[in-house]
Short mmCIF file of C-alpha atoms and ligand atoms in Angstrom, two decimals:
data_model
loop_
_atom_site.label_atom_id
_atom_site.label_comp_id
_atom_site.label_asym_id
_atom_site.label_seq_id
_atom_site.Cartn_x
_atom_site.Cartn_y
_atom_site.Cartn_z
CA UNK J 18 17.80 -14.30 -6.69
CA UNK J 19 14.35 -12.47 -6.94
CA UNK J 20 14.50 -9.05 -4.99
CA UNK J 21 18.87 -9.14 -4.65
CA UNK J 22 18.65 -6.08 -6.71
CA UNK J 23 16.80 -4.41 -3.77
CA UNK J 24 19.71 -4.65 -1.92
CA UNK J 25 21.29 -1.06 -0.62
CA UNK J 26 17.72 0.60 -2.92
CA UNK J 27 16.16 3.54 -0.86
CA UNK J 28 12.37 2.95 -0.21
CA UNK J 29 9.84 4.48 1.47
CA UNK J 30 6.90 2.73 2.59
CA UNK J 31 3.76 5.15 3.76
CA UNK J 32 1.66 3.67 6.11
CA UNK J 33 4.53 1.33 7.10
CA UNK J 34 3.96 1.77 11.18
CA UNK J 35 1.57 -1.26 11.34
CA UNK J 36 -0.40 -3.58 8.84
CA UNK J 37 0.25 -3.89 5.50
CA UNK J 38 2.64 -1.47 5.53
CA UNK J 39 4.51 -2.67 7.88
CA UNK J 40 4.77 -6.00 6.12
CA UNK J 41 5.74 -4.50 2.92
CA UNK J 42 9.09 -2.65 4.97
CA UNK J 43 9.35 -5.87 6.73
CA UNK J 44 10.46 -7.74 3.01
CA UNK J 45 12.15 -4.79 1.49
CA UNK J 46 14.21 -4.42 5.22
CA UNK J 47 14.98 -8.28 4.51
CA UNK J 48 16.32 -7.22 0.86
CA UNK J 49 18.98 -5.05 2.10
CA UNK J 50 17.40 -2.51 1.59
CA UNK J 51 17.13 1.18 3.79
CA UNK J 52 13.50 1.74 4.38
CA UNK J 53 11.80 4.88 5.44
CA UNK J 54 8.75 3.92 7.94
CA UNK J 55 6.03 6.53 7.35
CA UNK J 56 3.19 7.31 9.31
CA UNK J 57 1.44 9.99 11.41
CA UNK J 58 2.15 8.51 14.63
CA UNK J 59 6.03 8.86 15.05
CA UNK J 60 6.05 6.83 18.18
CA UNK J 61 4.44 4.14 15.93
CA UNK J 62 6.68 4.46 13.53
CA UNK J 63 10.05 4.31 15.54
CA UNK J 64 8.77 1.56 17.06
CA UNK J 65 8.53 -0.29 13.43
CA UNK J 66 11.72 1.35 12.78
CA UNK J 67 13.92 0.08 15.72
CA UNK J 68 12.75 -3.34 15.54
CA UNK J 69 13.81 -3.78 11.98
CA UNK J 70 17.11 -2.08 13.26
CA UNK J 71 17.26 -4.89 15.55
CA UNK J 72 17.08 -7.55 13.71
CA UNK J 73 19.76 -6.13 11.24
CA UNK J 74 18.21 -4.15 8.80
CA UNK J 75 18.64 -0.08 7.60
CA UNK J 76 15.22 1.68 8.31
CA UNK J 77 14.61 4.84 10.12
CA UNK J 78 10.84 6.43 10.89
CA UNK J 79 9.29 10.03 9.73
CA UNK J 80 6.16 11.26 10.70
CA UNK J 81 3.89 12.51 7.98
CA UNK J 82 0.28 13.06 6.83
CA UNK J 83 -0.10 11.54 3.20
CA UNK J 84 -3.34 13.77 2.56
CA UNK J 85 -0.52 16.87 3.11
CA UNK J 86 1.77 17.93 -0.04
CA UNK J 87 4.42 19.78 2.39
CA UNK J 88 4.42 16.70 4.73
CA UNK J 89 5.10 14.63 1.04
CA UNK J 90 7.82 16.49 0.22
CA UNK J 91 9.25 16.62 3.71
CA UNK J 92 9.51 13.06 3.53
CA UNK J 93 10.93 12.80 0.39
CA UNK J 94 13.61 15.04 1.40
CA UNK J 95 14.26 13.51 4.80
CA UNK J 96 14.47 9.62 2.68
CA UNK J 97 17.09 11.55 -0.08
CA UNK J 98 19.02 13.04 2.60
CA UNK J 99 18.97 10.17 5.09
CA UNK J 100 19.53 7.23 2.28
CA UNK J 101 20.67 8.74 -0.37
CA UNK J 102 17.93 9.71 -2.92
CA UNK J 103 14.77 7.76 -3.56
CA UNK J 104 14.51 4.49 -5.67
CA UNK J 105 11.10 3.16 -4.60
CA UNK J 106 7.74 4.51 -3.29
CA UNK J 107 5.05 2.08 -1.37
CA UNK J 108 2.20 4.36 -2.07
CA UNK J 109 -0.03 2.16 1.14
CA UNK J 110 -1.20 4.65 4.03
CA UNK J 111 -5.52 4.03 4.25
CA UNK J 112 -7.84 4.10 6.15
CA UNK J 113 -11.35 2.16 5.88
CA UNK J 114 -13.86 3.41 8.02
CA UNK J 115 -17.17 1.63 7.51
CA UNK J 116 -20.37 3.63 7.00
CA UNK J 117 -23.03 3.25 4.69
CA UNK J 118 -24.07 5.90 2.21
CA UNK J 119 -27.07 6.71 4.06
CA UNK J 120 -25.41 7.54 7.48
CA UNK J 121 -22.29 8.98 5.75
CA UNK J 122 -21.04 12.50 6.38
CA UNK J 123 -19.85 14.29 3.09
CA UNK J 124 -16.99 15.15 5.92
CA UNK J 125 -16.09 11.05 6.25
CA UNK J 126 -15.95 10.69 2.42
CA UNK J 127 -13.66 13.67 1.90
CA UNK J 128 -11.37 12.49 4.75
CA UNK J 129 -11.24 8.81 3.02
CA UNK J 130 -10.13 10.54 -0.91
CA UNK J 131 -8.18 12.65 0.96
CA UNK J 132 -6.16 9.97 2.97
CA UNK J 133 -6.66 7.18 -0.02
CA UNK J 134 -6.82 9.08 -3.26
CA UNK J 135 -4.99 12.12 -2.79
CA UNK J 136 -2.33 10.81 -0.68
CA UNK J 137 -1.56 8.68 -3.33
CA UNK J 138 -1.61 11.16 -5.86
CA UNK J 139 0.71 13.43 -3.40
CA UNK J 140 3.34 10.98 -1.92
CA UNK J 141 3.64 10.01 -5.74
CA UNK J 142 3.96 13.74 -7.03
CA UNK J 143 6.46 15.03 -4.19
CA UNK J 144 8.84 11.39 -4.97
CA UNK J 145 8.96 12.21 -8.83
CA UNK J 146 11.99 14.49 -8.83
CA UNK J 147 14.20 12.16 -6.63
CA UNK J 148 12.76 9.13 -8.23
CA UNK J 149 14.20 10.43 -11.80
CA UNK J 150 17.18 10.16 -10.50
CA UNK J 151 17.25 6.57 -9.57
CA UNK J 152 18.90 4.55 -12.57
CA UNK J 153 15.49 2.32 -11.69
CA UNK J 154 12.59 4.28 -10.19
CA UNK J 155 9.57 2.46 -8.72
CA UNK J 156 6.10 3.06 -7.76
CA UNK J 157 4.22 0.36 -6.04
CA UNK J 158 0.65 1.25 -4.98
CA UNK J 159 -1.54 -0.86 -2.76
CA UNK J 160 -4.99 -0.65 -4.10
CA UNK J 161 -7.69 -3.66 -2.91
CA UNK J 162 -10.13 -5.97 -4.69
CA UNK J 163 -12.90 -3.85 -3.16
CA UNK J 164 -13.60 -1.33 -5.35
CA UNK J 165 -11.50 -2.01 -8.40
CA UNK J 166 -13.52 -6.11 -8.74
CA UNK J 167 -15.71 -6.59 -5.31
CA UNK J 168 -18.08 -4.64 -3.51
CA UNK J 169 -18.96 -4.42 0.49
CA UNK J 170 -21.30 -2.66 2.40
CA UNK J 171 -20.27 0.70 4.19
CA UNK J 172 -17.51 0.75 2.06
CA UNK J 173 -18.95 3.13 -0.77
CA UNK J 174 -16.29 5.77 -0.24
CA UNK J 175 -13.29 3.39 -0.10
CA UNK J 176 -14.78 1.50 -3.04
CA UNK J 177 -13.86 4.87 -4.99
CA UNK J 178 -10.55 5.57 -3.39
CA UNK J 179 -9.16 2.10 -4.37
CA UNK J 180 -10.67 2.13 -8.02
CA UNK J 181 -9.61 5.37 -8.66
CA UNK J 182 -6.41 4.92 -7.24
CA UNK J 183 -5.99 2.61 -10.18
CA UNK J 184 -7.28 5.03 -13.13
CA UNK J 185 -4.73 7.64 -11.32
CA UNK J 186 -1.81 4.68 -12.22
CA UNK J 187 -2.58 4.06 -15.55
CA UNK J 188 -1.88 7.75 -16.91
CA UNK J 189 0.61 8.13 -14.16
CA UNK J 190 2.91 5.09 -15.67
CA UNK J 191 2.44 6.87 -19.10
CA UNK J 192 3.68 9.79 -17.86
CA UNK J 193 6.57 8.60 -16.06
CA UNK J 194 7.41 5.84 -18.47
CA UNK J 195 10.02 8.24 -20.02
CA UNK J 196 12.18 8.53 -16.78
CA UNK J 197 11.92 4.96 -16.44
CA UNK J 198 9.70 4.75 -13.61
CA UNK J 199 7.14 2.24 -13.41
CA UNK J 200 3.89 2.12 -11.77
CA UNK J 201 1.98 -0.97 -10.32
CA UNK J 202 -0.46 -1.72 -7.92
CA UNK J 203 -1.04 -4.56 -5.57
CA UNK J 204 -5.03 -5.68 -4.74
CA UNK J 205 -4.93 -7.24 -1.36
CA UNK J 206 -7.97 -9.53 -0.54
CA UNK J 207 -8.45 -9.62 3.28
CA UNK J 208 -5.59 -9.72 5.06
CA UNK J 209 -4.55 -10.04 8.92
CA UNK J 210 -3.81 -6.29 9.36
CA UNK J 211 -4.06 -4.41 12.83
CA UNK J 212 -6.84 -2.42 10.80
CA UNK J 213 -8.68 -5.66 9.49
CA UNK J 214 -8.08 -6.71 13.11
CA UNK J 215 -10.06 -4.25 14.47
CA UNK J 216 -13.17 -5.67 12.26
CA UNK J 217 -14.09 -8.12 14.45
CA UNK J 218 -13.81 -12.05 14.83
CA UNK J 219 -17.22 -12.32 13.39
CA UNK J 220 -15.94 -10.34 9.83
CA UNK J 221 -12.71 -12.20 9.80
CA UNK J 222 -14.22 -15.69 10.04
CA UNK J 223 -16.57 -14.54 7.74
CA UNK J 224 -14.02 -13.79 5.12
CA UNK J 225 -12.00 -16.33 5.55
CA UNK J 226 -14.88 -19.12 4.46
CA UNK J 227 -14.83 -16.83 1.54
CA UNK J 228 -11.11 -17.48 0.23
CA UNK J 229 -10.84 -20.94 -1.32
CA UNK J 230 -7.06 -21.19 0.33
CA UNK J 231 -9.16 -20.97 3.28
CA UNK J 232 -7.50 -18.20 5.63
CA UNK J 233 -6.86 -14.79 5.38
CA UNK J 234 -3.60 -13.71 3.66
CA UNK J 235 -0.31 -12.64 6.00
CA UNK J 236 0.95 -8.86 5.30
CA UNK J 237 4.06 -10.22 3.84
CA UNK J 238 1.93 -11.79 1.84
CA UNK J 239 1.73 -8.25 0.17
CA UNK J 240 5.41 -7.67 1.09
CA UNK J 241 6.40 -10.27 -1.23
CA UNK J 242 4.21 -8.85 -4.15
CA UNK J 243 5.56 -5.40 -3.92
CA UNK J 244 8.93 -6.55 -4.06
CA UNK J 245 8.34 -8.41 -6.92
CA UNK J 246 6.94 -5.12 -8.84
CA UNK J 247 10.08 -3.36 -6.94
CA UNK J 248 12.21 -5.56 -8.32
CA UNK J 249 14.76 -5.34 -11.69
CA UNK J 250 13.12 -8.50 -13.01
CA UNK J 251 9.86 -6.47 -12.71
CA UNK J 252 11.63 -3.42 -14.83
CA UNK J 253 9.08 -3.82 -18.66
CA UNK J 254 6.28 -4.42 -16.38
CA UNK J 255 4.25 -0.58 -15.93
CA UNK J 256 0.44 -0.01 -15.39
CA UNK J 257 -0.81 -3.78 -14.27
CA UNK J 258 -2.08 -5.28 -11.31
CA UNK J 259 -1.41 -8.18 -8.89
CA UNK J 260 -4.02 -9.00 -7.29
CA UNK J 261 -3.06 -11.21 -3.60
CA UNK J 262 -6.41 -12.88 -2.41
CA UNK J 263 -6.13 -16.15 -1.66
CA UNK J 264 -8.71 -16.63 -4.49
CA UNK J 265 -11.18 -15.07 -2.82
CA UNK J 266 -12.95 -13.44 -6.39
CA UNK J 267 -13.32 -16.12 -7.99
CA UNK J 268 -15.81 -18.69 -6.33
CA UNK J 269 -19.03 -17.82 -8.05
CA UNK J 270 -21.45 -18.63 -5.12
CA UNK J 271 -20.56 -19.99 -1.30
CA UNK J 272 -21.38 -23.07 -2.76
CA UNK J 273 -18.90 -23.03 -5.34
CA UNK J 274 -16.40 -23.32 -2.70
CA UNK J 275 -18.71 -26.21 -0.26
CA UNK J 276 -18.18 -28.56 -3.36
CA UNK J 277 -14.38 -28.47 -2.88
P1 NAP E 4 -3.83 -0.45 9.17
O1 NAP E 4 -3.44 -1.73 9.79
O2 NAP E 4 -4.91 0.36 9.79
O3 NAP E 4 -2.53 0.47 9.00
C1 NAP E 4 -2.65 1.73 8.39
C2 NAP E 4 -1.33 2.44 8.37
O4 NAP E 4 -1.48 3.67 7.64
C3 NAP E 4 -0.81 2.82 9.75
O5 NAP E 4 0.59 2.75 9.74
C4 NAP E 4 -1.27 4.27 9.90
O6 NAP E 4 -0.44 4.93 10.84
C5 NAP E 4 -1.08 4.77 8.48
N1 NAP E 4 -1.90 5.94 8.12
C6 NAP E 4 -3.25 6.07 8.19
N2 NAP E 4 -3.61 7.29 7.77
C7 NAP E 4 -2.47 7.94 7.40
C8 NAP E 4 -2.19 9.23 6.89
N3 NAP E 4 -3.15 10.13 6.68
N4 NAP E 4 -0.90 9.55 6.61
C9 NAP E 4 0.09 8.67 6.84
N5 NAP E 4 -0.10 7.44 7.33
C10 NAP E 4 -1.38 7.08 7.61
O7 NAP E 4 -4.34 -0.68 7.65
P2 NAP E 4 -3.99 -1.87 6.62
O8 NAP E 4 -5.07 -2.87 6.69
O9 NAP E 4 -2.58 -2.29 6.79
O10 NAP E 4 -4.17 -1.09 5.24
C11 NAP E 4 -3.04 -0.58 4.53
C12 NAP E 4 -3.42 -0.41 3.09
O11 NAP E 4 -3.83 -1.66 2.55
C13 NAP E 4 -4.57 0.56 2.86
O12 NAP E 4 -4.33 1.33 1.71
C14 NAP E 4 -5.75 -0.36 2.64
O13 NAP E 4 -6.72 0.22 1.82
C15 NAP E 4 -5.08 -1.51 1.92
N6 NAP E 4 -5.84 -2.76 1.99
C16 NAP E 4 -5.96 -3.45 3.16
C17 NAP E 4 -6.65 -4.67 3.17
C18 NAP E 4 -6.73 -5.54 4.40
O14 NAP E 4 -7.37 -6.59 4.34
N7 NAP E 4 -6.11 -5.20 5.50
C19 NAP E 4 -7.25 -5.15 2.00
C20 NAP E 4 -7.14 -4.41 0.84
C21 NAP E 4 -6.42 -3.21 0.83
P3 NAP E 4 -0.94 6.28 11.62
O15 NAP E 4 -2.34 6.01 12.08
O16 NAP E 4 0.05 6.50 12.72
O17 NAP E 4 -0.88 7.36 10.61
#
């Protein structure tokens, strides 16, 4: 069965508190496997925590800053200690502030790298010595379709986080190949987050017209993805992209989609 070899597999999910995150823990908690919920606000995060405990599953909550390489390797050492080593990273905490270039502060742009870019580069860098210890290490990265393919407005400095984020994986999977850890990335499309939430009803409906499935996607909907790329069955696949949207890049006008 797709994702059994999850089962008992310690992963840590950043950003895993609420949204996407949370969805990704949510599928890999399912798998049997012990999940470290990361994110700044602990009470947040034990929250997420207990309630997969609840229902069943392993998971316990640290509080960390991504954009912070001693708060990295804190919570790589907590995950080790507490489940015994690291097998898989969820490289997901962002944040998406919207601002366009002209009102931008060179302060908000260095806060969104920081948080987007170089947390992924440092949650990444402080796993890598208990991740070459796993017989099957794993690096998952949740990129987006904006920036990498699409473009919106006031989303200039995000735009660059996500691309980059995916030049960052491509010489990270080469370098990392020879441990046998592999490094993909998931593009979400628009999906029912607490932070896409917080957009507005007018930005959601607007989106969702845009997706030939017609709705926004679930955050399992990513769960399911990562898992997949977390998986054994995933093991010769390093350096690619999945890219979870509904459709939404493809319609080549809004009238592409009226004619369906
Ligand atoms: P969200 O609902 O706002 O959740 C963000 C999570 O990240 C929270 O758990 C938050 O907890 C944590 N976080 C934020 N800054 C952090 C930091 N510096 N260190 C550690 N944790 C931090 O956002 P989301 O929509 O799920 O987005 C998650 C990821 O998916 C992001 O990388 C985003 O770019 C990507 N994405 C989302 C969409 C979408 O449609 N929702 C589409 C494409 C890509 P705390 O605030 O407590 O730290």
């Amino acid at each position: 069965m797709l994702g059994a070899s999850l089962k008992g597999k310690s992963v840590i999910v950043t950003g895993a508190s609420k949204g996407i995150g949370k969805g990704i823990a949510r599928v890999f908690v399912e798998h049997g496997a012990k999940v470290l919920v990361v994110g700044r606000d602990l009470a947040s995060a034990e929250a997420t925590a207990k309630e997969f405990v609840a229902q069943g599953g392993t998971a316990s909550a640290f509080s960390a800053d991504v954009s912070q390489l001693a708060d990295m390797e804190k919570m790589a050492k907590a995950a080790a200690e507490r489940h015994g080593g690291i097998d898989v990273l969820c490289a997901n905490a962002g944040i998406f502030p919207q601002v366009t270039i002209e009102n931008m502060s060179p302060e908000v742009w260095d806060e969104v790298q920081d948080v987007n870019l170089k947390g992924t580069f440092l949650s990444v860098k402080a796993c890598i010595p208990y991740l070459k210890k796993s017989s099957a290490g794993r690096i998952v990265i949740t990129s987006s379709i904006t920036g990498p393919i699409t473009g919106f407005p006031g989303w200039t400095h995000y735009g660059a986080t996500k691309a980059g984020q995916l030049g960052f994986m491509r010489t990270a999977c080469m370098e990392l190949a020879k441990f046998g850890i592999t490094v993909n990335a998931v593009l979400p499309g628009n999906i029912l987050s607490d932070g896409l939430k917080a957009m507005g009803e007018e930005y959601m409906k607007g989106m969702a017209a845009a997706v030939p499935l017609g709705k926004l996607g679930e955050v399992e909907d990513i769960g399911y993805a990562a898992l997949f790329l977390a998986s054994r069955e995933a093991g010769y696949i390093t350096g690619q992209t999945i890219i979870v949207d509904g459709g939404q890049i493809l319609p080549e006008s809004p009238d592409a989609l009226a004619q369906m």
